[in-house]
Amino acid sequence: MPFTVAIVGRPNVGKSTLFNRLVGRRLAVVHDTPGVTRDRREGEGRIADLEFRVIDTAGLEEGGGDSLEARTLAQTGRAVEGADVVLLLIDARAGLTPLDRHFADALRGTDRPVIAVANKCESHTGEVGFYEAYSLGCGDPVPISAMNGDGLADLYEVLAPLAGREEMAADGAPPEGGDEAAPGRILLAIVGRPNVGKSTLANQLVGEERMLTGPEPGLTRDAVPLDWSYGGRPITLVDTAGLRRRARVTDQLETLSARESERAIRRANLVVLVLDAREMLHRQELSIARMVEDEGRALVIAANKWDLVGDRGDALDRLRDRLETSLPQLKGVPFVTVSALEGEGLDRLMAAVFRAEELWNKRIPTGPLNRWLEGVLAHHPPPLAAGRRVRLRYITQVKARPPSFALFVNLPSALPDSYVRYLVNALREDFDLPGVPIRLRARKGRNPYVED
C-alpha cells in the first residue's frame, strides 16, 4: 500500500504551497485569500528518495449543521481517515491560535501519527511561533518554509521512519504521473458554468463524496483530478471551477481558478460540458464548447437536472436547435440528459464518453480517403481561382486525437474556407465522425519535375 500524508491546518497557513512543493509542480491554486482550497487534492509527493501520496485539504474551521465550514471539515476528516500520517501545519509568524490548539486536540484523538509543522520559518519572525508549537503535544515541531523549500530535510527525517524503507523507490526514480495520461487512460474534464452540478456529477461517477457540493455557486476553485475506473477502463476525472464570461470576472482568485479550468481542458482527452437542462446552452456555454473544439478535444454535453424539467420534449428541441445553429463545427456532438443528484443517466453518459473517445482516436486508411476525394470532386469540384483550376491531388490522415488530415493542393491559398468546411462536413458524414473536431490543412503538392 502507498504511504499517504495528509496536510491539515487552519486557513491560510500555507498548506497548498507545501503541497505544490512536495509534488514538485504548481497543481493547487495558491492565493493570499484565506480558504482558497475547498476540495481535497491528491498527488505524488517526493523528498529525495522518499516517495508518498500527499493530500492537500481545506482549512480547518468550526461549523455545524449543513454549513460550508461543516462540509469542508467533513472533507478534511475523510482525508485524515485515509492517511498514514497527518502534518498539522501552523503559521509560525502569526503564532499559535486557539483554532490551532483546538484541532491539535482533535487530531491527537485519532489513531494517526500527527506531526506539527511550523511553516513560514524563513526569518526570525517565526521563532516564537515555532517554540509555541511544542505546546501542541505533537512531539518536536518541524520548522520549514514551504515557499522557499527550507526544512524539507528535517521533514524527511521525521517521515522516513513512518514510511518504512520497503515502500520507497529502490532506484530513486521520480514518481509516476505527470501531464500525460498513461496508455489506455482517459483524461476526462468536467466543465461548465458555476452551479450547474459539476461536482455533484463527479461525486456520483466516482461513487463517493470526493468533491464539496452545495447550493453556493463557485464552491470548486481548483481543477481537482480523481483517479477512477469505469467498466475496467482507467480514467482520471478532473472536476473544475465554474467558468463565467471574462468580462464578469474581476476577482483575482476567480481568474486563477478559470485559468486552472482552461488548463484542464487543454490537458484532457475528452470534455464533458455540464449545463442546466432548465436553461439549455447560454452564450458562455457555447464559448466553452468552442474553446474545447479549438483545443481539439472530444466533447460530450450533459444536460443536468433533468429531473426538474417539465416539458422535456420542448427542452430537447431547444437544445438540438441551438447546437445545430450555434455549433456547426461540431455537428452531431453527443448530448445526454442526466440527473447528477439522483444518479440517473450516468451509464448513458459514460457510453457517450467512450464512443466520443473512440471517434477522437479514429484513423482512416489512405486508400478509402482518396477514393472518397475522387467522388467528392466529381460531385462538387472547387471553384476557379483567377481563372485557374484548383487541383486537389491527394489526401491522407496525418494524426488522430483529433482526426487530422493533409490535403495536397496545387494552389493552397486559393482554396476557399467555405470549400474546406464543405470537405470537413463531408468527411464527418461519410466516415461517421459526429461531434469530434476535424483538422484539414491544405498543403502545396510537390511537383516531381521541379528540383528541390
GROMACS .gro file of C-alpha atoms in nm:
model
  452
    1MET     CA    1   0.000   0.000   0.000
    2PRO     CA    2   0.130   0.353  -0.076
    3PHE     CA    3   0.236   0.571   0.214
    4THR     CA    4  -0.009   0.863   0.245
    5VAL     CA    5   0.047   1.203   0.406
    6ALA     CA    6  -0.240   1.447   0.475
    7ILE     CA    7  -0.167   1.818   0.521
    8VAL     CA    8  -0.417   1.989   0.751
    9GLY     CA    9  -0.440   2.319   0.933
   10ARG     CA   10  -0.647   2.634   0.965
   11PRO     CA   11  -0.695   2.858   0.658
   12ASN     CA   12  -0.402   3.047   0.503
   13VAL     CA   13  -0.114   2.873   0.679
   14GLY     CA   14   0.043   2.751   0.351
   15LYS     CA   15  -0.099   2.401   0.302
   16SER     CA   16  -0.133   2.430  -0.074
   17THR     CA   17   0.212   2.588  -0.103
   18LEU     CA   18   0.360   2.290   0.083
   19PHE     CA   19   0.156   2.051  -0.133
   20ASN     CA   20   0.294   2.210  -0.451
   21ARG     CA   21   0.646   2.196  -0.306
   22LEU     CA   22   0.617   1.823  -0.228
   23VAL     CA   23   0.469   1.723  -0.565
   24GLY     CA   24   0.719   1.942  -0.748
   25ARG     CA   25   0.461   2.123  -0.957
   26ARG     CA   26   0.212   2.405  -0.915
   27LEU     CA   27  -0.101   2.191  -0.904
   28ALA     CA   28  -0.302   2.363  -0.630
   29VAL     CA   29  -0.421   2.722  -0.660
   30VAL     CA   30  -0.231   2.944  -0.414
   31HIS     CA   31  -0.355   3.289  -0.309
   32ASP     CA   32  -0.336   3.517  -0.005
   33THR     CA   33  -0.713   3.489   0.041
   34PRO     CA   34  -0.796   3.251   0.330
   35GLY     CA   35  -0.993   2.938   0.242
   36VAL     CA   36  -0.889   2.905  -0.125
   37THR     CA   37  -0.873   2.524  -0.105
   38ARG     CA   38  -1.210   2.356  -0.050
   39ASP     CA   39  -1.175   2.012  -0.207
   40ARG     CA   40  -0.905   1.768  -0.112
   41ARG     CA   41  -0.645   1.717  -0.382
   42GLU     CA   42  -0.403   1.425  -0.409
   43GLY     CA   43  -0.065   1.400  -0.578
   44GLU     CA   44   0.259   1.203  -0.581
   45GLY     CA   45   0.497   1.367  -0.333
   46ARG     CA   46   0.869   1.325  -0.301
   47ILE     CA   47   1.152   1.434  -0.072
   48ALA     CA   48   1.484   1.297  -0.201
   49ASP     CA   49   1.432   0.917  -0.224
   50LEU     CA   50   1.119   0.919  -0.008
   51GLU     CA   51   0.801   0.884  -0.216
   52PHE     CA   52   0.448   0.911  -0.083
   53ARG     CA   53   0.092   1.007  -0.165
   54VAL     CA   54   0.017   1.360  -0.038
   55ILE     CA   55  -0.329   1.510   0.023
   56ASP     CA   56  -0.399   1.883   0.032
   57THR     CA   57  -0.707   1.975   0.236
   58ALA     CA   58  -0.933   2.271   0.307
   59GLY     CA   59  -0.863   2.500   0.600
   60LEU     CA   60  -0.991   2.374   0.933
   61GLU     CA   61  -1.281   2.587   1.059
   62GLU     CA   62  -1.551   2.511   1.309
   63GLY     CA   63  -1.906   2.489   1.181
   64GLY     CA   64  -2.226   2.299   1.248
   65GLY     CA   65  -2.526   2.168   1.060
   66ASP     CA   66  -2.503   2.188   0.682
   67SER     CA   67  -2.284   2.497   0.676
   68LEU     CA   68  -1.998   2.531   0.429
   69GLU     CA   69  -1.750   2.508   0.718
   70ALA     CA   70  -1.905   2.182   0.836
   71ARG     CA   71  -1.889   2.031   0.487
   72THR     CA   72  -1.525   2.129   0.434
   73LEU     CA   73  -1.441   1.990   0.779
   74ALA     CA   74  -1.604   1.660   0.680
   75GLN     CA   75  -1.390   1.651   0.364
   76THR     CA   76  -1.077   1.702   0.575
   77GLY     CA   77  -1.191   1.429   0.813
   78ARG     CA   78  -1.209   1.182   0.524
   79ALA     CA   79  -0.856   1.278   0.422
   80VAL     CA   80  -0.729   1.214   0.775
   81GLU     CA   81  -0.904   0.876   0.783
   82GLY     CA   82  -0.730   0.774   0.462
   83ALA     CA   83  -0.383   0.893   0.567
   84ASP     CA   84  -0.096   0.714   0.737
   85VAL     CA   85   0.040   1.033   0.892
   86VAL     CA   86  -0.100   1.385   0.938
   87LEU     CA   87   0.101   1.705   0.907
   88LEU     CA   88  -0.061   1.976   1.123
   89LEU     CA   89   0.061   2.298   0.963
   90ILE     CA   90   0.072   2.623   1.159
   91ASP     CA   91   0.177   2.976   1.064
   92ALA     CA   92   0.485   3.039   1.277
   93ARG     CA   93   0.485   3.412   1.201
   94ALA     CA   94   0.129   3.450   1.330
   95GLY     CA   95   0.191   3.223   1.630
   96LEU     CA   96  -0.045   2.967   1.777
   97THR     CA   97  -0.417   3.045   1.774
   98PRO     CA   98  -0.700   2.885   1.975
   99LEU     CA   99  -0.810   2.717   1.649
  100ASP     CA  100  -0.467   2.554   1.611
  101ARG     CA  101  -0.490   2.418   1.965
  102HIS     CA  102  -0.849   2.300   1.919
  103PHE     CA  103  -0.771   2.095   1.609
  104ALA     CA  104  -0.445   1.963   1.754
  105ASP     CA  105  -0.651   1.821   2.043
  106ALA     CA  106  -0.895   1.667   1.796
  107LEU     CA  107  -0.620   1.512   1.582
  108ARG     CA  108  -0.444   1.362   1.882
  109GLY     CA  109  -0.767   1.171   1.946
  110THR     CA  110  -0.727   0.981   1.618
  111ASP     CA  111  -0.509   0.675   1.568
  112ARG     CA  112  -0.293   0.855   1.311
  113PRO     CA  113   0.055   0.992   1.391
  114VAL     CA  114   0.039   1.372   1.397
  115ILE     CA  115   0.345   1.589   1.321
  116ALA     CA  116   0.337   1.960   1.396
  117VAL     CA  117   0.496   2.157   1.112
  118ALA     CA  118   0.574   2.524   1.169
  119ASN     CA  119   0.560   2.699   0.833
  120LYS     CA  120   0.699   3.042   0.736
  121CYS     CA  121   1.012   2.996   0.948
  122GLU     CA  122   1.238   3.156   0.687
  123SER     CA  123   1.305   3.455   0.914
  124HIS     CA  124   1.340   3.534   1.286
  125THR     CA  125   0.974   3.642   1.298
  126GLY     CA  126   0.877   3.275   1.300
  127GLU     CA  127   1.085   3.172   1.601
  128VAL     CA  128   0.820   3.249   1.864
  129GLY     CA  129   0.553   3.053   1.678
  130PHE     CA  130   0.791   2.761   1.628
  131TYR     CA  131   0.862   2.732   2.002
  132GLU     CA  132   0.494   2.773   2.084
  133ALA     CA  133   0.422   2.468   1.866
  134TYR     CA  134   0.587   2.246   2.128
  135SER     CA  135   0.278   2.304   2.344
  136LEU     CA  136   0.051   2.128   2.090
  137GLY     CA  137   0.151   1.788   2.226
  138CYS     CA  138   0.252   1.653   1.885
  139GLY     CA  139   0.618   1.598   1.961
  140ASP     CA  140   0.901   1.812   1.828
  141PRO     CA  141   0.769   2.055   1.563
  142VAL     CA  142   0.943   2.070   1.227
  143PRO     CA  143   1.041   2.422   1.110
  144ILE     CA  144   1.002   2.475   0.735
  145SER     CA  145   0.943   2.737   0.468
  146ALA     CA  146   0.709   2.589   0.209
  147MET     CA  147   0.763   2.894  -0.011
  148ASN     CA  148   1.143   2.863  -0.019
  149GLY     CA  149   1.178   2.488   0.032
  150ASP     CA  150   1.371   2.526   0.359
  151GLY     CA  151   1.341   2.250   0.620
  152LEU     CA  152   1.243   1.965   0.389
  153ALA     CA  153   1.547   1.766   0.506
  154ASP     CA  154   1.410   1.783   0.863
  155LEU     CA  155   1.067   1.676   0.739
  156TYR     CA  156   1.232   1.383   0.560
  157GLU     CA  157   1.395   1.267   0.884
  158VAL     CA  158   1.056   1.260   1.057
  159LEU     CA  159   0.862   1.093   0.775
  160ALA     CA  160   1.118   0.827   0.673
  161PRO     CA  161   1.076   0.604   0.980
  162LEU     CA  162   0.697   0.622   0.949
  163ALA     CA  163   0.704   0.531   0.579
  164GLY     CA  164   0.926   0.225   0.608
  165ARG     CA  165   1.211   0.168   0.367
  166GLU     CA  166   1.036  -0.112   0.184
  167GLU     CA  167   0.786   0.141   0.047
  168MET     CA  168   1.050   0.368  -0.107
  169ALA     CA  169   1.171   0.355  -0.465
  170ALA     CA  170   1.481   0.140  -0.482
  171ASP     CA  171   1.639   0.337  -0.768
  172GLY     CA  172   1.539   0.687  -0.656
  173ALA     CA  173   1.345   0.739  -0.979
  174PRO     CA  174   1.085   1.016  -0.994
  175PRO     CA  175   0.729   0.909  -0.907
  176GLU     CA  176   0.495   0.818  -1.186
  177GLY     CA  177   0.243   1.073  -1.305
  178GLY     CA  178   0.251   1.395  -1.497
  179ASP     CA  179   0.060   1.591  -1.750
  180GLU     CA  180   0.012   1.299  -1.991
  181ALA     CA  181  -0.226   1.011  -1.937
  182ALA     CA  182  -0.089   0.659  -1.905
  183PRO     CA  183  -0.157   0.434  -2.207
  184GLY     CA  184  -0.527   0.345  -2.218
  185ARG     CA  185  -0.621   0.601  -1.953
  186ILE     CA  186  -0.877   0.869  -2.038
  187LEU     CA  187  -0.824   1.222  -1.908
  188LEU     CA  188  -1.182   1.343  -1.863
  189ALA     CA  189  -1.253   1.705  -1.765
  190ILE     CA  190  -1.593   1.817  -1.634
  191VAL     CA  191  -1.655   2.184  -1.716
  192GLY     CA  192  -1.939   2.434  -1.723
  193ARG     CA  193  -2.080   2.749  -1.569
  194PRO     CA  194  -2.095   2.783  -1.188
  195ASN     CA  195  -2.365   2.592  -1.001
  196VAL     CA  196  -2.477   2.357  -1.278
  197GLY     CA  197  -2.386   2.043  -1.080
  198LYS     CA  198  -2.033   1.957  -1.196
  199SER     CA  199  -1.908   1.844  -0.854
  200THR     CA  200  -2.228   1.652  -0.782
  201LEU     CA  201  -2.183   1.469  -1.111
  202ALA     CA  202  -1.818   1.394  -1.029
  203ASN     CA  203  -1.917   1.251  -0.691
  204GLN     CA  204  -2.187   1.030  -0.845
  205LEU     CA  205  -1.949   0.898  -1.107
  206VAL     CA  206  -1.671   0.801  -0.865
  207GLY     CA  207  -1.920   0.675  -0.605
  208GLU     CA  208  -1.808   0.884  -0.306
  209GLU     CA  209  -1.824   1.239  -0.170
  210ARG     CA  210  -1.486   1.348  -0.300
  211MET     CA  211  -1.592   1.698  -0.403
  212LEU     CA  212  -1.756   1.963  -0.188
  213THR     CA  213  -2.111   2.034  -0.306
  214GLY     CA  214  -2.386   2.271  -0.204
  215PRO     CA  215  -2.623   2.545  -0.321
  216GLU     CA  216  -2.350   2.811  -0.308
  217PRO     CA  217  -2.213   2.894  -0.657
  218GLY     CA  218  -1.836   2.878  -0.706
  219LEU     CA  219  -1.756   2.619  -0.439
  220THR     CA  220  -1.492   2.449  -0.655
  221ARG     CA  221  -1.180   2.660  -0.707
  222ASP     CA  222  -0.913   2.407  -0.805
  223ALA     CA  223  -0.912   2.171  -1.101
  224VAL     CA  224  -0.909   1.854  -0.892
  225PRO     CA  225  -0.809   1.520  -1.058
  226LEU     CA  226  -0.959   1.192  -0.934
  227ASP     CA  227  -0.824   0.853  -1.043
  228TRP     CA  228  -1.110   0.616  -1.109
  229SER     CA  229  -1.216   0.334  -1.339
  230TYR     CA  230  -1.539   0.254  -1.520
  231GLY     CA  231  -1.610  -0.072  -1.695
  232GLY     CA  232  -1.247  -0.173  -1.641
  233ARG     CA  233  -1.120   0.141  -1.816
  234PRO     CA  234  -0.884   0.364  -1.612
  235ILE     CA  235  -0.996   0.727  -1.603
  236THR     CA  236  -0.858   1.043  -1.449
  237LEU     CA  237  -1.161   1.261  -1.390
  238VAL     CA  238  -1.094   1.634  -1.338
  239ASP     CA  239  -1.360   1.847  -1.168
  240THR     CA  240  -1.312   2.215  -1.249
  241ALA     CA  241  -1.422   2.555  -1.124
  242GLY     CA  242  -1.717   2.719  -1.299
  243LEU     CA  243  -1.629   2.936  -1.599
  244ARG     CA  244  -1.804   3.271  -1.627
  245ARG     CA  245  -1.769   3.526  -1.903
  246ARG     CA  246  -1.434   3.701  -1.870
  247ALA     CA  247  -1.598   4.043  -1.861
  248ARG     CA  248  -1.771   3.941  -1.537
  249VAL     CA  249  -1.456   3.808  -1.370
  250THR     CA  250  -1.295   4.084  -1.163
  251ASP     CA  251  -1.164   3.885  -0.866
  252GLN     CA  252  -0.801   3.765  -0.896
  253LEU     CA  253  -0.881   3.435  -0.725
  254GLU     CA  254  -1.159   3.359  -0.975
  255THR     CA  255  -0.916   3.447  -1.254
  256LEU     CA  256  -0.669   3.188  -1.120
  257SER     CA  257  -0.947   2.929  -1.093
  258ALA     CA  258  -1.058   2.999  -1.451
  259ARG     CA  259  -0.701   2.951  -1.575
  260GLU     CA  260  -0.686   2.614  -1.399
  261SER     CA  261  -1.013   2.512  -1.567
  262GLU     CA  262  -0.882   2.616  -1.908
  263ARG     CA  263  -0.560   2.426  -1.843
  264ALA     CA  264  -0.766   2.117  -1.757
  265ILE     CA  265  -0.940   2.146  -2.096
  266ARG     CA  266  -0.604   2.168  -2.275
  267ARG     CA  267  -0.473   1.858  -2.093
  268ALA     CA  268  -0.789   1.649  -2.135
  269ASN     CA  269  -0.864   1.386  -2.395
  270LEU     CA  270  -1.235   1.440  -2.357
  271VAL     CA  271  -1.452   1.711  -2.202
  272VAL     CA  272  -1.800   1.679  -2.053
  273LEU     CA  273  -1.975   2.016  -2.071
  274VAL     CA  274  -2.240   2.023  -1.798
  275LEU     CA  275  -2.535   2.258  -1.839
  276ASP     CA  276  -2.859   2.321  -1.653
  277ALA     CA  277  -3.130   2.144  -1.853
  278ARG     CA  278  -3.383   2.405  -1.746
  279GLU     CA  279  -3.190   2.680  -1.925
  280MET     CA  280  -3.008   2.499  -2.211
  281LEU     CA  281  -2.691   2.648  -2.363
  282HIS     CA  282  -2.615   3.000  -2.253
  283ARG     CA  283  -2.372   3.210  -2.454
  284GLN     CA  284  -2.097   3.123  -2.206
  285GLU     CA  285  -2.155   2.751  -2.255
  286LEU     CA  286  -2.125   2.797  -2.631
  287SER     CA  287  -1.796   2.980  -2.570
  288ILE     CA  288  -1.673   2.685  -2.361
  289ALA     CA  289  -1.774   2.440  -2.634
  290ARG     CA  290  -1.585   2.645  -2.893
  291MET     CA  291  -1.280   2.650  -2.664
  292VAL     CA  292  -1.295   2.270  -2.642
  293GLU     CA  293  -1.315   2.249  -3.023
  294ASP     CA  294  -1.028   2.496  -3.065
  295GLU     CA  295  -0.813   2.278  -2.838
  296GLY     CA  296  -0.904   1.971  -3.044
  297ARG     CA  297  -1.068   1.781  -2.759
  298ALA     CA  298  -1.364   1.545  -2.788
  299LEU     CA  299  -1.684   1.684  -2.637
  300VAL     CA  300  -1.995   1.536  -2.474
  301ILE     CA  301  -2.274   1.758  -2.343
  302ALA     CA  302  -2.451   1.655  -2.022
  303ALA     CA  303  -2.788   1.826  -1.968
  304ASN     CA  304  -2.807   1.804  -1.588
  305LYS     CA  305  -3.104   1.848  -1.351
  306TRP     CA  306  -3.326   1.661  -1.597
  307ASP     CA  307  -3.546   1.554  -1.308
  308LEU     CA  308  -3.654   1.919  -1.267
  309VAL     CA  309  -3.753   1.974  -1.630
  310GLY     CA  310  -4.125   2.000  -1.700
  311ASP     CA  311  -4.174   1.988  -2.077
  312ARG     CA  312  -3.889   1.754  -2.173
  313GLY     CA  313  -3.977   1.738  -2.542
  314ASP     CA  314  -3.960   2.115  -2.576
  315ALA     CA  315  -3.631   2.124  -2.383
  316LEU     CA  316  -3.472   1.867  -2.617
  317ASP     CA  317  -3.594   2.053  -2.926
  318ARG     CA  318  -3.442   2.379  -2.796
  319LEU     CA  319  -3.111   2.206  -2.728
  320ARG     CA  320  -3.096   2.044  -3.073
  321ASP     CA  321  -3.182   2.372  -3.247
  322ARG     CA  322  -2.921   2.566  -3.050
  323LEU     CA  323  -2.649   2.308  -3.121
  324GLU     CA  324  -2.730   2.300  -3.492
  325THR     CA  325  -2.728   2.677  -3.534
  326SER     CA  326  -2.452   2.776  -3.288
  327LEU     CA  327  -2.206   2.483  -3.310
  328PRO     CA  328  -2.198   2.381  -3.678
  329GLN     CA  329  -1.826   2.299  -3.645
  330LEU     CA  330  -1.923   2.018  -3.405
  331LYS     CA  331  -2.217   1.882  -3.597
  332GLY     CA  332  -2.355   1.573  -3.429
  333VAL     CA  333  -2.194   1.640  -3.089
  334PRO     CA  334  -2.350   1.390  -2.845
  335PHE     CA  335  -2.569   1.512  -2.561
  336VAL     CA  336  -2.709   1.309  -2.272
  337THR     CA  337  -2.978   1.402  -2.020
  338VAL     CA  338  -2.876   1.324  -1.662
  339SER     CA  339  -2.967   1.395  -1.303
  340ALA     CA  340  -2.645   1.406  -1.103
  341LEU     CA  341  -2.837   1.442  -0.777
  342GLU     CA  342  -3.047   1.131  -0.842
  343GLY     CA  343  -2.773   0.938  -1.023
  344GLU     CA  344  -2.983   0.899  -1.338
  345GLY     CA  345  -2.840   0.872  -1.690
  346LEU     CA  346  -2.481   0.808  -1.582
  347ASP     CA  347  -2.444   0.483  -1.778
  348ARG     CA  348  -2.565   0.658  -2.094
  349LEU     CA  349  -2.324   0.943  -2.026
  350MET     CA  350  -2.025   0.710  -1.994
  351ALA     CA  351  -2.131   0.520  -2.307
  352ALA     CA  352  -2.128   0.854  -2.493
  353VAL     CA  353  -1.786   0.933  -2.342
  354PHE     CA  354  -1.634   0.605  -2.462
  355ARG     CA  355  -1.790   0.646  -2.807
  356ALA     CA  356  -1.658   1.004  -2.840
  357GLU     CA  357  -1.312   0.893  -2.726
  358GLU     CA  358  -1.316   0.612  -2.984
  359LEU     CA  359  -1.401   0.858  -3.264
  360TRP     CA  360  -1.138   1.103  -3.138
  361ASN     CA  361  -0.877   0.828  -3.185
  362LYS     CA  362  -1.011   0.709  -3.520
  363ARG     CA  363  -0.776   0.653  -3.816
  364ILE     CA  364  -0.890   0.619  -4.178
  365PRO     CA  365  -0.670   0.438  -4.434
  366THR     CA  366  -0.531   0.646  -4.720
  367GLY     CA  367  -0.691   0.433  -4.995
  368PRO     CA  368  -1.054   0.488  -4.887
  369LEU     CA  369  -0.976   0.856  -4.825
  370ASN     CA  370  -0.859   0.915  -5.182
  371ARG     CA  371  -1.147   0.719  -5.335
  372TRP     CA  372  -1.374   0.941  -5.126
  373LEU     CA  373  -1.192   1.251  -5.254
  374GLU     CA  374  -1.249   1.144  -5.614
  375GLY     CA  375  -1.621   1.113  -5.551
  376VAL     CA  376  -1.640   1.448  -5.377
  377LEU     CA  377  -1.458   1.623  -5.664
  378ALA     CA  378  -1.687   1.460  -5.920
  379HIS     CA  379  -1.992   1.581  -5.729
  380HIS     CA  380  -1.870   1.928  -5.629
  381PRO     CA  381  -1.531   2.050  -5.759
  382PRO     CA  382  -1.367   2.358  -5.605
  383PRO     CA  383  -1.425   2.695  -5.771
  384LEU     CA  384  -1.176   2.850  -6.010
  385ALA     CA  385  -0.915   3.089  -5.871
  386ALA     CA  386  -0.843   3.383  -6.105
  387GLY     CA  387  -0.934   3.160  -6.397
  388ARG     CA  388  -0.709   2.873  -6.284
  389ARG     CA  389  -0.827   2.531  -6.170
  390VAL     CA  390  -0.759   2.438  -5.809
  391ARG     CA  391  -0.647   2.077  -5.818
  392LEU     CA  392  -0.693   1.856  -5.511
  393ARG     CA  393  -0.433   1.585  -5.568
  394TYR     CA  394  -0.412   1.371  -5.259
  395ILE     CA  395  -0.540   1.338  -4.904
  396THR     CA  396  -0.403   1.143  -4.608
  397GLN     CA  397  -0.462   1.134  -4.234
  398VAL     CA  398  -0.153   1.264  -4.056
  399LYS     CA  399  -0.266   1.202  -3.696
  400ALA     CA  400  -0.554   1.120  -3.466
  401ARG     CA  401  -0.654   1.283  -3.135
  402PRO     CA  402  -0.829   1.466  -3.306
  403PRO     CA  403  -0.852   1.327  -3.662
  404SER     CA  404  -0.625   1.549  -3.873
  405PHE     CA  405  -0.582   1.538  -4.249
  406ALA     CA  406  -0.337   1.683  -4.501
  407LEU     CA  407  -0.482   1.780  -4.839
  408PHE     CA  408  -0.226   1.833  -5.115
  409VAL     CA  409  -0.333   2.115  -5.349
  410ASN     CA  410  -0.166   2.298  -5.635
  411LEU     CA  411  -0.291   2.637  -5.504
  412PRO     CA  412  -0.347   2.602  -5.126
  413SER     CA  413  -0.402   2.975  -5.064
  414ALA     CA  414  -0.671   2.983  -5.336
  415LEU     CA  415  -0.886   2.713  -5.170
  416PRO     CA  416  -1.185   2.898  -5.016
  417ASP     CA  417  -1.264   2.846  -4.648
  418SER     CA  418  -1.620   2.761  -4.745
  419TYR     CA  419  -1.494   2.469  -4.956
  420VAL     CA  420  -1.271   2.348  -4.672
  421ARG     CA  421  -1.578   2.348  -4.445
  422TYR     CA  422  -1.766   2.154  -4.713
  423LEU     CA  423  -1.491   1.890  -4.718
  424VAL     CA  424  -1.485   1.868  -4.338
  425ASN     CA  425  -1.862   1.817  -4.325
  426ALA     CA  426  -1.837   1.553  -4.596
  427LEU     CA  427  -1.560   1.374  -4.405
  428ARG     CA  428  -1.773   1.384  -4.091
  429GLU     CA  429  -2.077   1.249  -4.272
  430ASP     CA  430  -1.917   0.983  -4.489
  431PHE     CA  431  -1.671   0.842  -4.234
  432ASP     CA  432  -1.903   0.861  -3.931
  433LEU     CA  433  -1.720   1.123  -3.723
  434PRO     CA  434  -2.006   1.306  -3.549
  435GLY     CA  435  -1.920   1.570  -3.291
  436VAL     CA  436  -1.540   1.540  -3.287
  437PRO     CA  437  -1.309   1.820  -3.405
  438ILE     CA  438  -1.164   1.759  -3.752
  439ARG     CA  439  -0.848   1.931  -3.874
  440LEU     CA  440  -0.798   1.969  -4.250
  441ARG     CA  441  -0.487   2.153  -4.371
  442ALA     CA  442  -0.421   2.235  -4.737
  443ARG     CA  443  -0.060   2.188  -4.841
  444LYS     CA  444   0.133   2.265  -5.156
  445GLY     CA  445   0.171   1.946  -5.357
  446ARG     CA  446   0.531   1.879  -5.460
  447ASN     CA  447   0.598   1.891  -5.834
  448PRO     CA  448   0.821   1.589  -5.921
  449TYR     CA  449   0.962   1.776  -6.225
  450VAL     CA  450   1.097   2.063  -6.017
  451GLU     CA  451   1.421   2.013  -5.825
  452ASP     CA  452   1.412   2.090  -5.450
   0.00000   0.00000   0.00000
